[in-house]
Short mmCIF file of C-alpha atoms in Angstrom, two decimals:
data_model
loop_
_atom_site.label_atom_id
_atom_site.label_comp_id
_atom_site.label_asym_id
_atom_site.label_seq_id
_atom_site.Cartn_x
_atom_site.Cartn_y
_atom_site.Cartn_z
CA UNK A 1 -10.18 19.02 -22.16
CA UNK A 2 -11.26 16.97 -19.36
CA UNK A 3 -10.21 19.00 -15.62
CA UNK A 4 -10.46 18.38 -12.61
CA UNK A 5 -9.71 19.86 -8.86
CA UNK A 6 -5.65 20.12 -7.96
CA UNK A 7 -6.93 21.78 -4.11
CA UNK A 8 -4.75 24.90 -6.25
CA UNK A 9 -6.28 24.79 -9.28
CA UNK A 10 -7.19 22.38 -12.26
CA UNK A 11 -4.77 19.29 -13.71
CA UNK A 12 -6.31 17.51 -16.92
CA UNK A 13 -7.82 14.74 -15.86
CA UNK A 14 -5.68 12.22 -18.16
CA UNK A 15 -2.84 13.40 -15.95
CA UNK A 16 -4.69 12.30 -12.53
CA UNK A 17 -5.58 9.09 -14.38
CA UNK A 18 -1.47 8.50 -15.69
CA UNK A 19 -0.39 9.33 -11.98
CA UNK A 20 -2.95 6.90 -10.85
CA UNK A 21 -2.01 3.66 -13.42
CA UNK A 22 2.12 4.24 -12.00
CA UNK A 23 0.10 2.62 -8.74
CA UNK A 24 -1.57 -0.69 -11.02
CA UNK A 25 1.70 -1.44 -10.20
CA UNK A 26 3.44 -1.05 -6.98
CA UNK A 27 1.38 -4.16 -4.53
CA UNK A 28 2.75 -6.61 -7.67
CA UNK A 29 5.86 -7.97 -6.48
CA UNK A 30 5.20 -11.39 -4.89
CA UNK A 31 1.76 -10.86 -2.94
CA UNK A 32 0.22 -10.89 -7.25
CA UNK A 33 0.87 -14.88 -7.80
CA UNK A 34 0.57 -15.19 -3.81
CA UNK A 35 -2.21 -18.07 -4.38
CA UNK A 36 -0.69 -20.24 -6.29
CA UNK A 37 2.64 -20.19 -3.56
CA UNK A 38 0.97 -23.94 -2.60
CA UNK A 39 1.27 -25.01 -6.50
CA UNK A 40 4.83 -24.08 -6.59
CA UNK A 41 5.84 -25.36 -3.62
CA UNK A 42 4.79 -29.04 -4.94
CA UNK A 43 5.58 -27.96 -8.76
CA UNK A 44 9.54 -27.72 -7.51
CA UNK A 45 9.54 -29.66 -4.22
CA UNK A 46 10.63 -26.98 -2.22
CA UNK A 47 9.99 -26.00 1.42
CA UNK A 48 7.11 -23.32 2.40
CA UNK A 49 9.55 -20.57 3.12
CA UNK A 50 11.16 -21.27 -0.54
CA UNK A 51 7.67 -20.60 -2.21
CA UNK A 52 7.13 -17.90 0.09
CA UNK A 53 11.07 -16.15 -0.55
CA UNK A 54 9.28 -15.97 -4.21
CA UNK A 55 6.46 -13.30 -1.93
CA UNK A 56 8.91 -11.93 0.39
CA UNK A 57 12.83 -11.52 -1.65
CA UNK A 58 11.76 -9.18 -4.34
CA UNK A 59 10.19 -6.94 -0.97
CA UNK A 60 13.37 -7.06 0.42
CA UNK A 61 15.21 -5.82 -2.71
CA UNK A 62 12.60 -3.10 -3.51
CA UNK A 63 13.70 -1.33 0.88
CA UNK A 64 17.41 0.38 -0.17
CA UNK A 65 15.74 0.76 -3.63
CA UNK A 66 12.38 2.97 -2.86
CA UNK A 67 14.52 4.46 -0.33
CA UNK A 68 17.32 5.68 -3.13
CA UNK A 69 14.12 6.28 -4.78
CA UNK A 70 12.48 8.94 -2.72
CA UNK A 71 15.43 10.98 -2.66
CA UNK A 72 17.21 11.13 -6.21
CA UNK A 73 13.16 12.54 -7.45
CA UNK A 74 13.62 15.13 -7.58
CA UNK A 75 10.84 17.00 -10.09
CA UNK A 76 13.19 17.19 -12.91
CA UNK A 77 14.54 13.54 -12.65
CA UNK A 78 10.75 12.25 -11.88
CA UNK A 79 9.95 11.13 -15.60
CA UNK A 80 13.26 9.33 -15.74
CA UNK A 81 13.32 7.20 -12.24
CA UNK A 82 9.45 6.82 -13.74
CA UNK A 83 10.07 4.91 -16.83
CA UNK A 84 13.36 2.67 -15.78
CA UNK A 85 11.46 1.15 -13.00
CA UNK A 86 8.48 0.56 -14.66
CA UNK A 87 10.90 -0.91 -18.14
CA UNK A 88 12.67 -3.49 -15.39
CA UNK A 89 9.82 -4.18 -13.66
CA UNK A 90 8.30 -5.67 -17.45
CA UNK A 91 12.09 -6.73 -18.82
CA UNK A 92 12.04 -8.93 -15.09
CA UNK A 93 8.03 -10.25 -15.62
CA UNK A 94 8.98 -10.71 -19.52
CA UNK A 95 11.51 -13.32 -18.09
CA UNK A 96 8.63 -15.02 -15.22
CA UNK A 97 7.22 -17.12 -18.69
CA UNK A 98 9.86 -18.84 -19.28
CA UNK A 99 11.25 -19.91 -16.00
CA UNK A 100 12.00 -23.37 -15.16
CA UNK A 101 12.66 -23.41 -11.48
CA UNK A 102 12.52 -21.68 -8.19
CA UNK A 103 15.45 -19.88 -7.84
CA UNK A 104 15.01 -18.72 -11.20
CA UNK A 105 12.02 -16.83 -10.22
CA UNK A 106 13.11 -15.80 -6.96
CA UNK A 107 16.30 -14.04 -8.97
CA UNK A 108 13.12 -12.29 -11.13
CA UNK A 109 10.77 -12.00 -9.07
CA UNK A 110 13.77 -9.21 -7.61
CA UNK A 111 14.54 -7.98 -10.58
CA UNK A 112 10.32 -6.86 -10.83
CA UNK A 113 11.59 -5.75 -7.22
CA UNK A 114 14.22 -3.50 -7.94
CA UNK A 115 11.97 -1.66 -10.70
CA UNK A 116 9.49 -1.57 -8.56
CA UNK A 117 11.49 0.55 -5.89
CA UNK A 118 12.22 2.91 -8.68
CA UNK A 119 8.50 3.66 -9.41
CA UNK A 120 7.00 3.44 -5.82
CA UNK A 121 8.32 6.62 -4.25
CA UNK A 122 6.83 8.24 -7.79
CA UNK A 123 3.45 7.50 -7.22
CA UNK A 124 2.62 8.95 -4.25
CA UNK A 125 5.70 12.06 -5.17
CA UNK A 126 3.20 13.38 -7.96
CA UNK A 127 -0.09 13.81 -5.98
CA UNK A 128 2.23 15.25 -3.41
CA UNK A 129 3.30 17.44 -5.54
CA UNK A 130 0.74 18.95 -7.80
CA UNK A 131 -2.80 18.32 -5.20
CA UNK A 132 -3.35 20.18 -1.95
CA UNK A 133 -5.71 19.98 0.67
CA UNK A 134 -8.62 17.97 -0.06
CA UNK A 135 -7.86 17.29 -3.35
CA UNK A 136 -5.07 15.85 -2.36
CA UNK A 137 -7.22 13.80 0.40
CA UNK A 138 -8.81 11.92 -2.13
CA UNK A 139 -6.26 11.71 -5.02
CA UNK A 140 -4.41 9.25 -2.38
CA UNK A 141 -7.43 7.53 -1.35
CA UNK A 142 -7.78 6.73 -4.82
CA UNK A 143 -4.29 5.35 -4.72
CA UNK A 144 -4.70 3.56 -2.05
CA UNK A 145 -7.63 2.41 -4.58
CA UNK A 146 -5.92 1.51 -7.84
CA UNK A 147 -3.17 -0.50 -6.04
CA UNK A 148 -5.58 -2.52 -4.09
CA UNK A 149 -8.32 -3.11 -6.97
CA UNK A 150 -4.82 -4.93 -9.31
CA UNK A 151 -3.93 -7.33 -6.46
CA UNK A 152 -8.25 -8.52 -6.32
CA UNK A 153 -8.53 -8.82 -10.24
CA UNK A 154 -4.26 -10.44 -9.70
CA UNK A 155 -5.22 -12.33 -6.81
CA UNK A 156 -8.29 -13.99 -8.22
CA UNK A 157 -6.83 -14.68 -12.23
CA UNK A 158 -3.68 -16.29 -11.14
CA UNK A 159 -5.68 -18.24 -8.79
CA UNK A 160 -7.83 -19.39 -11.41
CA UNK A 161 -5.35 -19.99 -13.99
CA UNK A 162 -2.43 -20.88 -11.69
CA UNK A 163 -4.56 -24.32 -11.80
CA UNK A 164 -3.82 -25.10 -15.59
CA UNK A 165 -0.93 -23.76 -16.72
CA UNK A 166 1.28 -21.63 -13.73
CA UNK A 167 3.21 -19.56 -16.84
CA UNK A 168 -0.08 -17.69 -17.28
CA UNK A 169 -0.18 -16.71 -14.26
CA UNK A 170 2.46 -13.79 -14.76
CA UNK A 171 0.62 -11.87 -17.26
CA UNK A 172 0.56 -9.81 -14.13
CA UNK A 173 3.73 -8.87 -14.28
CA UNK A 174 2.58 -6.49 -17.69
CA UNK A 175 0.94 -3.98 -15.88
CA UNK A 176 3.61 -1.52 -16.34
CA UNK A 177 3.29 -1.49 -20.18
CA UNK A 178 -0.06 0.96 -18.52
CA UNK A 179 1.88 4.17 -16.77
CA UNK A 180 4.28 3.41 -19.43
CA UNK A 181 1.99 3.97 -22.56
CA UNK A 182 0.83 7.62 -20.48
CA UNK A 183 4.45 8.48 -19.10
CA UNK A 184 3.79 11.65 -22.27
CA UNK A 185 0.45 13.47 -19.53
CA UNK A 186 2.46 13.12 -16.72
CA UNK A 187 5.92 14.87 -17.85
CA UNK A 188 6.83 17.89 -16.00
CA UNK A 189 6.58 20.63 -19.33
CA UNK A 190 2.93 19.00 -19.79
CA UNK A 191 1.77 19.54 -16.95
CA UNK A 192 3.09 22.75 -16.18
CA UNK A 193 1.36 23.57 -20.15
CA UNK A 194 -1.59 23.05 -19.30
CA UNK A 195 -2.59 22.83 -15.74
CA UNK A 196 -5.12 25.80 -14.97
CA UNK A 197 -3.64 27.33 -11.63
CA UNK A 198 -6.10 30.18 -9.93
CA UNK A 199 -5.28 33.42 -9.17
CA UNK A 200 -5.13 35.30 -6.35
CA UNK A 201 -8.17 36.62 -5.86
CA UNK A 202 -9.34 33.56 -6.78
CA UNK A 203 -7.62 31.54 -4.29
CA UNK A 204 -8.57 33.40 -1.54
CA UNK A 205 -11.84 32.94 -1.97
CA UNK A 206 -11.68 29.68 -2.04
CA UNK A 207 -10.53 29.94 1.58
CA UNK A 208 -12.80 31.89 2.55
CA UNK A 209 -15.56 28.77 2.38
CA UNK A 210 -12.46 26.44 2.64
CA UNK A 211 -11.42 23.88 5.77
CA UNK A 212 -8.61 23.99 8.16
CA UNK A 213 -6.43 22.05 5.66
CA UNK A 214 -6.69 24.92 2.98
CA UNK A 215 -6.56 27.34 4.90
CA UNK A 216 -3.21 26.67 7.06
CA UNK A 217 -1.59 23.91 5.63
CA UNK A 218 0.63 23.20 9.03
CA UNK A 219 3.70 21.20 8.60
CA UNK A 220 6.00 19.44 11.13
CA UNK A 221 9.80 21.02 11.76
CA UNK A 222 13.38 19.76 13.94
CA UNK A 223 13.46 16.74 15.70
CA UNK A 224 9.50 15.94 15.93
CA UNK A 225 8.99 15.71 12.14
CA UNK A 226 11.55 12.79 12.60
CA UNK A 227 9.78 11.66 15.51
CA UNK A 228 6.52 11.68 13.60
CA UNK A 229 7.36 10.02 10.80
CA UNK A 230 9.14 7.44 12.84
CA UNK A 231 5.69 6.17 14.75
CA UNK A 232 4.09 6.65 11.05
CA UNK A 233 7.08 4.35 10.00
CA UNK A 234 5.91 1.79 13.06
CA UNK A 235 2.11 2.27 12.74
CA UNK A 236 2.93 1.54 9.38
CA UNK A 237 4.87 -1.37 9.30
CA UNK A 238 3.75 -3.62 11.82
CA UNK A 239 0.06 -3.43 11.04
CA UNK A 240 1.01 -4.31 7.24
CA UNK A 241 2.82 -6.97 8.88
CA UNK A 242 -0.08 -8.86 10.77
CA UNK A 243 -2.66 -8.40 8.20
CA UNK A 244 -0.55 -9.25 4.59
CA UNK A 245 -0.39 -13.26 7.02
CA UNK A 246 -3.61 -13.26 4.62
CA UNK A 247 -2.17 -13.10 1.39
CA UNK A 248 1.36 -15.60 3.25
CA UNK A 249 -0.28 -18.02 4.85
CA UNK A 250 -3.86 -19.03 3.42
CA UNK A 251 -2.45 -20.27 0.30
CA UNK A 252 -1.21 -23.26 2.66
CA UNK A 253 -4.01 -22.93 5.49
CA UNK A 254 -6.86 -23.69 2.92
CA UNK A 255 -4.62 -26.57 1.58
CA UNK A 256 -3.99 -28.01 4.56
CA UNK A 257 -7.87 -27.68 5.10
CA UNK A 258 -8.57 -29.15 1.65
CA UNK A 259 -9.50 -26.03 -0.32
CA UNK A 260 -9.05 -25.10 -3.72
CA UNK A 261 -6.20 -22.17 -5.86
CA UNK A 262 -9.30 -21.03 -6.89
CA UNK A 263 -10.49 -20.39 -3.10
CA UNK A 264 -7.50 -19.25 -1.95
CA UNK A 265 -7.95 -16.46 -5.33
CA UNK A 266 -11.20 -15.70 -3.35
CA UNK A 267 -10.36 -14.39 0.24
CA UNK A 268 -7.31 -12.73 -0.83
CA UNK A 269 -9.03 -10.60 -3.01
CA UNK A 270 -11.61 -10.27 -0.57
CA UNK A 271 -9.03 -8.16 1.92
CA UNK A 272 -7.79 -6.48 -1.60
CA UNK A 273 -11.73 -5.87 -2.47
CA UNK A 274 -11.98 -3.44 0.73
CA UNK A 275 -9.11 -1.98 1.32
CA UNK A 276 -9.65 -0.40 -2.29
CA UNK A 277 -13.28 0.07 -1.50
CA UNK A 278 -12.45 1.95 1.76
CA UNK A 279 -9.44 3.72 -0.02
CA UNK A 280 -12.53 5.37 -1.97
CA UNK A 281 -14.63 6.14 0.33
CA UNK A 282 -12.03 7.01 3.23
CA UNK A 283 -13.47 10.73 3.70
CA UNK A 284 -17.27 9.77 4.31
CA UNK A 285 -16.11 7.00 7.04
CA UNK A 286 -13.59 9.10 8.79
CA UNK A 287 -16.61 11.72 9.05
CA UNK A 288 -18.45 8.75 10.31
CA UNK A 289 -16.23 6.82 12.56
CA UNK A 290 -15.16 10.54 13.71
CA UNK A 291 -12.21 10.64 16.14
CA UNK A 292 -12.60 6.63 17.48
CA UNK A 293 -11.48 6.13 13.40
CA UNK A 294 -8.47 4.44 14.26
CA UNK A 295 -9.78 2.56 16.39
CA UNK A 296 -12.22 1.26 14.56
CA UNK A 297 -10.02 0.87 11.96
CA UNK A 298 -7.25 -1.22 14.14
CA UNK A 299 -10.34 -3.31 16.79
CA UNK A 300 -11.78 -4.91 12.74
CA UNK A 301 -8.29 -5.64 11.34
CA UNK A 302 -8.15 -7.77 15.00
CA UNK A 303 -10.67 -9.02 14.51
CA UNK A 304 -10.19 -10.61 11.02
CA UNK A 305 -7.70 -11.99 11.69
CA UNK A 306 -8.70 -14.05 14.78
CA UNK A 307 -11.65 -15.31 12.68
CA UNK A 308 -8.97 -17.12 10.46
CA UNK A 309 -7.46 -18.15 12.92
CA UNK A 310 -10.02 -19.40 15.55
CA UNK A 311 -12.04 -21.74 12.12
CA UNK A 312 -11.60 -23.49 9.43
CA UNK A 313 -14.20 -22.62 7.09
CA UNK A 314 -13.91 -21.25 3.52
CA UNK A 315 -17.32 -18.79 4.22
CA UNK A 316 -15.70 -17.66 7.92
CA UNK A 317 -12.89 -17.04 6.21
CA UNK A 318 -14.34 -14.82 3.33
CA UNK A 319 -16.06 -12.57 5.91
CA UNK A 320 -12.55 -12.36 7.58
CA UNK A 321 -11.16 -11.62 4.43
CA UNK A 322 -13.34 -8.59 4.04
CA UNK A 323 -13.31 -7.33 7.86
CA UNK A 324 -9.44 -7.32 7.90
CA UNK A 325 -9.23 -5.70 4.78
CA UNK A 326 -11.72 -2.75 5.44
CA UNK A 327 -9.85 -1.67 8.61
CA UNK A 328 -6.56 -1.48 6.81
CA UNK A 329 -8.25 0.01 4.79
CA UNK A 330 -9.51 3.21 6.48
CA UNK A 331 -5.88 3.09 7.49
CA UNK A 332 -3.22 2.88 4.53
CA UNK A 333 -5.14 6.09 2.84
CA UNK A 334 -4.71 7.97 6.59
CA UNK A 335 -1.40 7.32 6.68
CA UNK A 336 -0.11 9.06 3.46
CA UNK A 337 -1.92 11.93 4.23
CA UNK A 338 -0.28 12.28 7.52
CA UNK A 339 2.77 11.37 5.94
CA UNK A 340 2.63 14.84 3.25
CA UNK A 341 2.10 16.90 6.70
CA UNK A 342 5.09 15.28 8.98
CA UNK A 343 8.00 16.22 5.79
CA UNK A 344 9.05 19.53 6.71
CA UNK A 345 7.98 20.77 3.11
CA UNK A 346 6.21 20.09 0.41
CA UNK A 347 9.38 19.70 -1.27
CA UNK A 348 10.11 17.07 1.40
CA UNK A 349 6.78 14.82 0.95
CA UNK A 350 8.48 12.67 -1.88
CA UNK A 351 11.07 12.01 0.33
CA UNK A 352 8.91 11.12 3.23
CA UNK A 353 7.26 8.94 1.06
CA UNK A 354 9.85 6.99 0.53
CA UNK A 355 10.58 6.61 3.94
CA UNK A 356 7.09 5.50 4.69
CA UNK A 357 6.60 3.51 1.66
CA UNK A 358 9.72 1.37 2.76
CA UNK A 359 7.60 0.38 5.77
CA UNK A 360 5.40 -1.31 3.10
CA UNK A 361 7.93 -3.62 2.24
CA UNK A 362 9.72 -4.46 4.81
CA UNK A 363 6.76 -5.81 6.67
CA UNK A 364 6.53 -7.61 3.40
CA UNK A 365 9.94 -8.98 3.64
CA UNK A 366 10.05 -9.73 7.35
CA UNK A 367 6.85 -11.41 7.54
CA UNK A 368 8.38 -15.80 7.34
CA UNK A 369 10.91 -14.88 9.16
CA UNK A 370 9.01 -13.13 12.25
CA UNK A 371 6.00 -15.66 12.29
CA UNK A 372 8.91 -18.34 12.07
CA UNK A 373 10.90 -17.30 14.94
CA UNK A 374 7.84 -16.54 16.91
CA UNK A 375 5.80 -20.42 15.72
CA UNK A 376 9.50 -22.06 17.29
CA UNK A 377 9.12 -19.84 19.91
CA UNK A 378 5.70 -21.20 21.26
CA UNK A 379 6.09 -24.56 20.00
CA UNK A 380 2.70 -24.53 18.09
CA UNK A 381 1.43 -27.01 15.10
CA UNK A 382 -1.12 -24.89 14.31
CA UNK A 383 -1.64 -23.90 10.58
CA UNK A 384 -3.78 -21.63 11.62
CA UNK A 385 -1.02 -20.22 14.24
CA UNK A 386 0.09 -16.93 12.64
CA UNK A 387 -2.80 -15.53 12.24
CA UNK A 388 -3.34 -15.31 15.35
CA UNK A 389 0.10 -14.47 16.61
CA UNK A 390 -1.09 -11.37 13.87
CA UNK A 391 -4.49 -11.03 15.72
CA UNK A 392 -2.55 -10.10 18.75
CA UNK A 393 -0.12 -8.08 17.06
CA UNK A 394 -2.60 -6.09 15.97
CA UNK A 395 -3.88 -5.41 19.79
CA UNK A 396 -0.72 -4.08 20.64
CA UNK A 397 -1.17 -1.54 18.05
CA UNK A 398 -4.57 -0.84 19.11
CA UNK A 399 -3.29 -0.39 22.99
CA UNK A 400 0.07 2.29 21.71
CA UNK A 401 -2.51 3.83 19.58
CA UNK A 402 -5.18 4.32 22.61
CA UNK A 403 -2.28 5.96 24.87
CA UNK A 404 -0.86 7.72 22.08
CA UNK A 405 -4.43 9.23 20.90
CA UNK A 406 -3.60 12.97 21.03
CA UNK A 407 -0.58 12.41 19.29
CA UNK A 408 -1.38 13.68 15.55
CA UNK A 409 -0.18 10.75 14.33
CA UNK A 410 -3.50 8.72 15.83
CA UNK A 411 -5.90 11.58 16.53
CA UNK A 412 -8.11 12.04 13.80
CA UNK A 413 -10.24 14.74 12.61
CA UNK A 414 -13.09 14.35 10.14
CA UNK A 415 -13.15 17.76 8.64
CA UNK A 416 -9.49 17.68 7.59
CA UNK A 417 -6.27 15.34 7.19
CA UNK A 418 -4.23 18.87 7.87
CA UNK A 419 -2.78 19.42 11.73
CA UNK A 420 -4.04 22.35 13.68
CA UNK A 421 -1.61 25.09 14.88
CA UNK A 422 -1.89 23.92 18.56
CA UNK A 423 -0.59 20.28 17.50
CA UNK A 424 1.99 22.15 15.34
CA UNK A 425 3.08 24.39 18.42
CA UNK A 426 3.17 21.10 20.68
#
């Protein structure tokens, strides 16, 4: 049997692959089919807002479910919660093949969202529970890579298929079959039987040469833990809200300028491509950019969004999408890592992940409503207004990050994701 490092020992490789397979599903509701929103709008003669509900409403349903799942997903219940979520997701996905109205697609999408909501905290919780130190940081990066890579494949596939037979696009909603097949390799019984935990002497030897993160896994406590959590949620929510403009508005914007669904699929896929790449190499990127990592990442997101907002060219859209994805792809796993230490202890890790990850779905759900209100306030008829407004939102986040640059939420230590004793002491 092949093993991988778990920080405090070794874990079967098949278990890590099984855990990562869960992340194939977590970005699917809505975002996977976003390249064909313009197509659905034309097929059902609906409004732009109705078409966007296919993406936003499932994420609204996910929010309370993610919070509940984070609370009930104790080690003894994780497998049951995971199975329930994957099966519910699969039922909703199969139903989409037979939908013949926008209302049916929205309802079935909400069922998919409920199933996905049960799965989301477990995907991160397993890593937080079974991996430590640098291994945890790397595996959370791989989690981001897996989820974003799946959206790349889905966006390209949907962009091509939707032009010929739109029902076939919902094949992407069958992805729960993969983690369902791998569940036996991530149960508590299997892991406890097959993992190798270092003995005291080995752990002492490892700590002698370990990073500060491995030597001193400090966690924030009390009100400081709560405020750190709120800050992470706000940063994640508003940054995701801003960059999700690419999935939401590229179909309508590019259709307005005469571009095809295939080109829409390419542009949206490029965003997720860079998110996936950065998730896999976030540690080297942190070492490259050092303490300026977060500022550079937010700046790239703003530049990419403004690039789409002020131009009407497919190639510029593609490059801008890549730049935005590069910036967001660095920030996402950093937020995940920080969440594990903001939680008062490892046992509360899954619950805290539930809180932070729910922000992702709040942001996706609120995009059309906030942008619609902003368009009315500014009386804009510009088809790329949403990208310009989103770029401005990221600029506000950049200013906030600079002001709070010494706070653990925004401070970047290239050598370790963990807070130091001084940061804990405040």
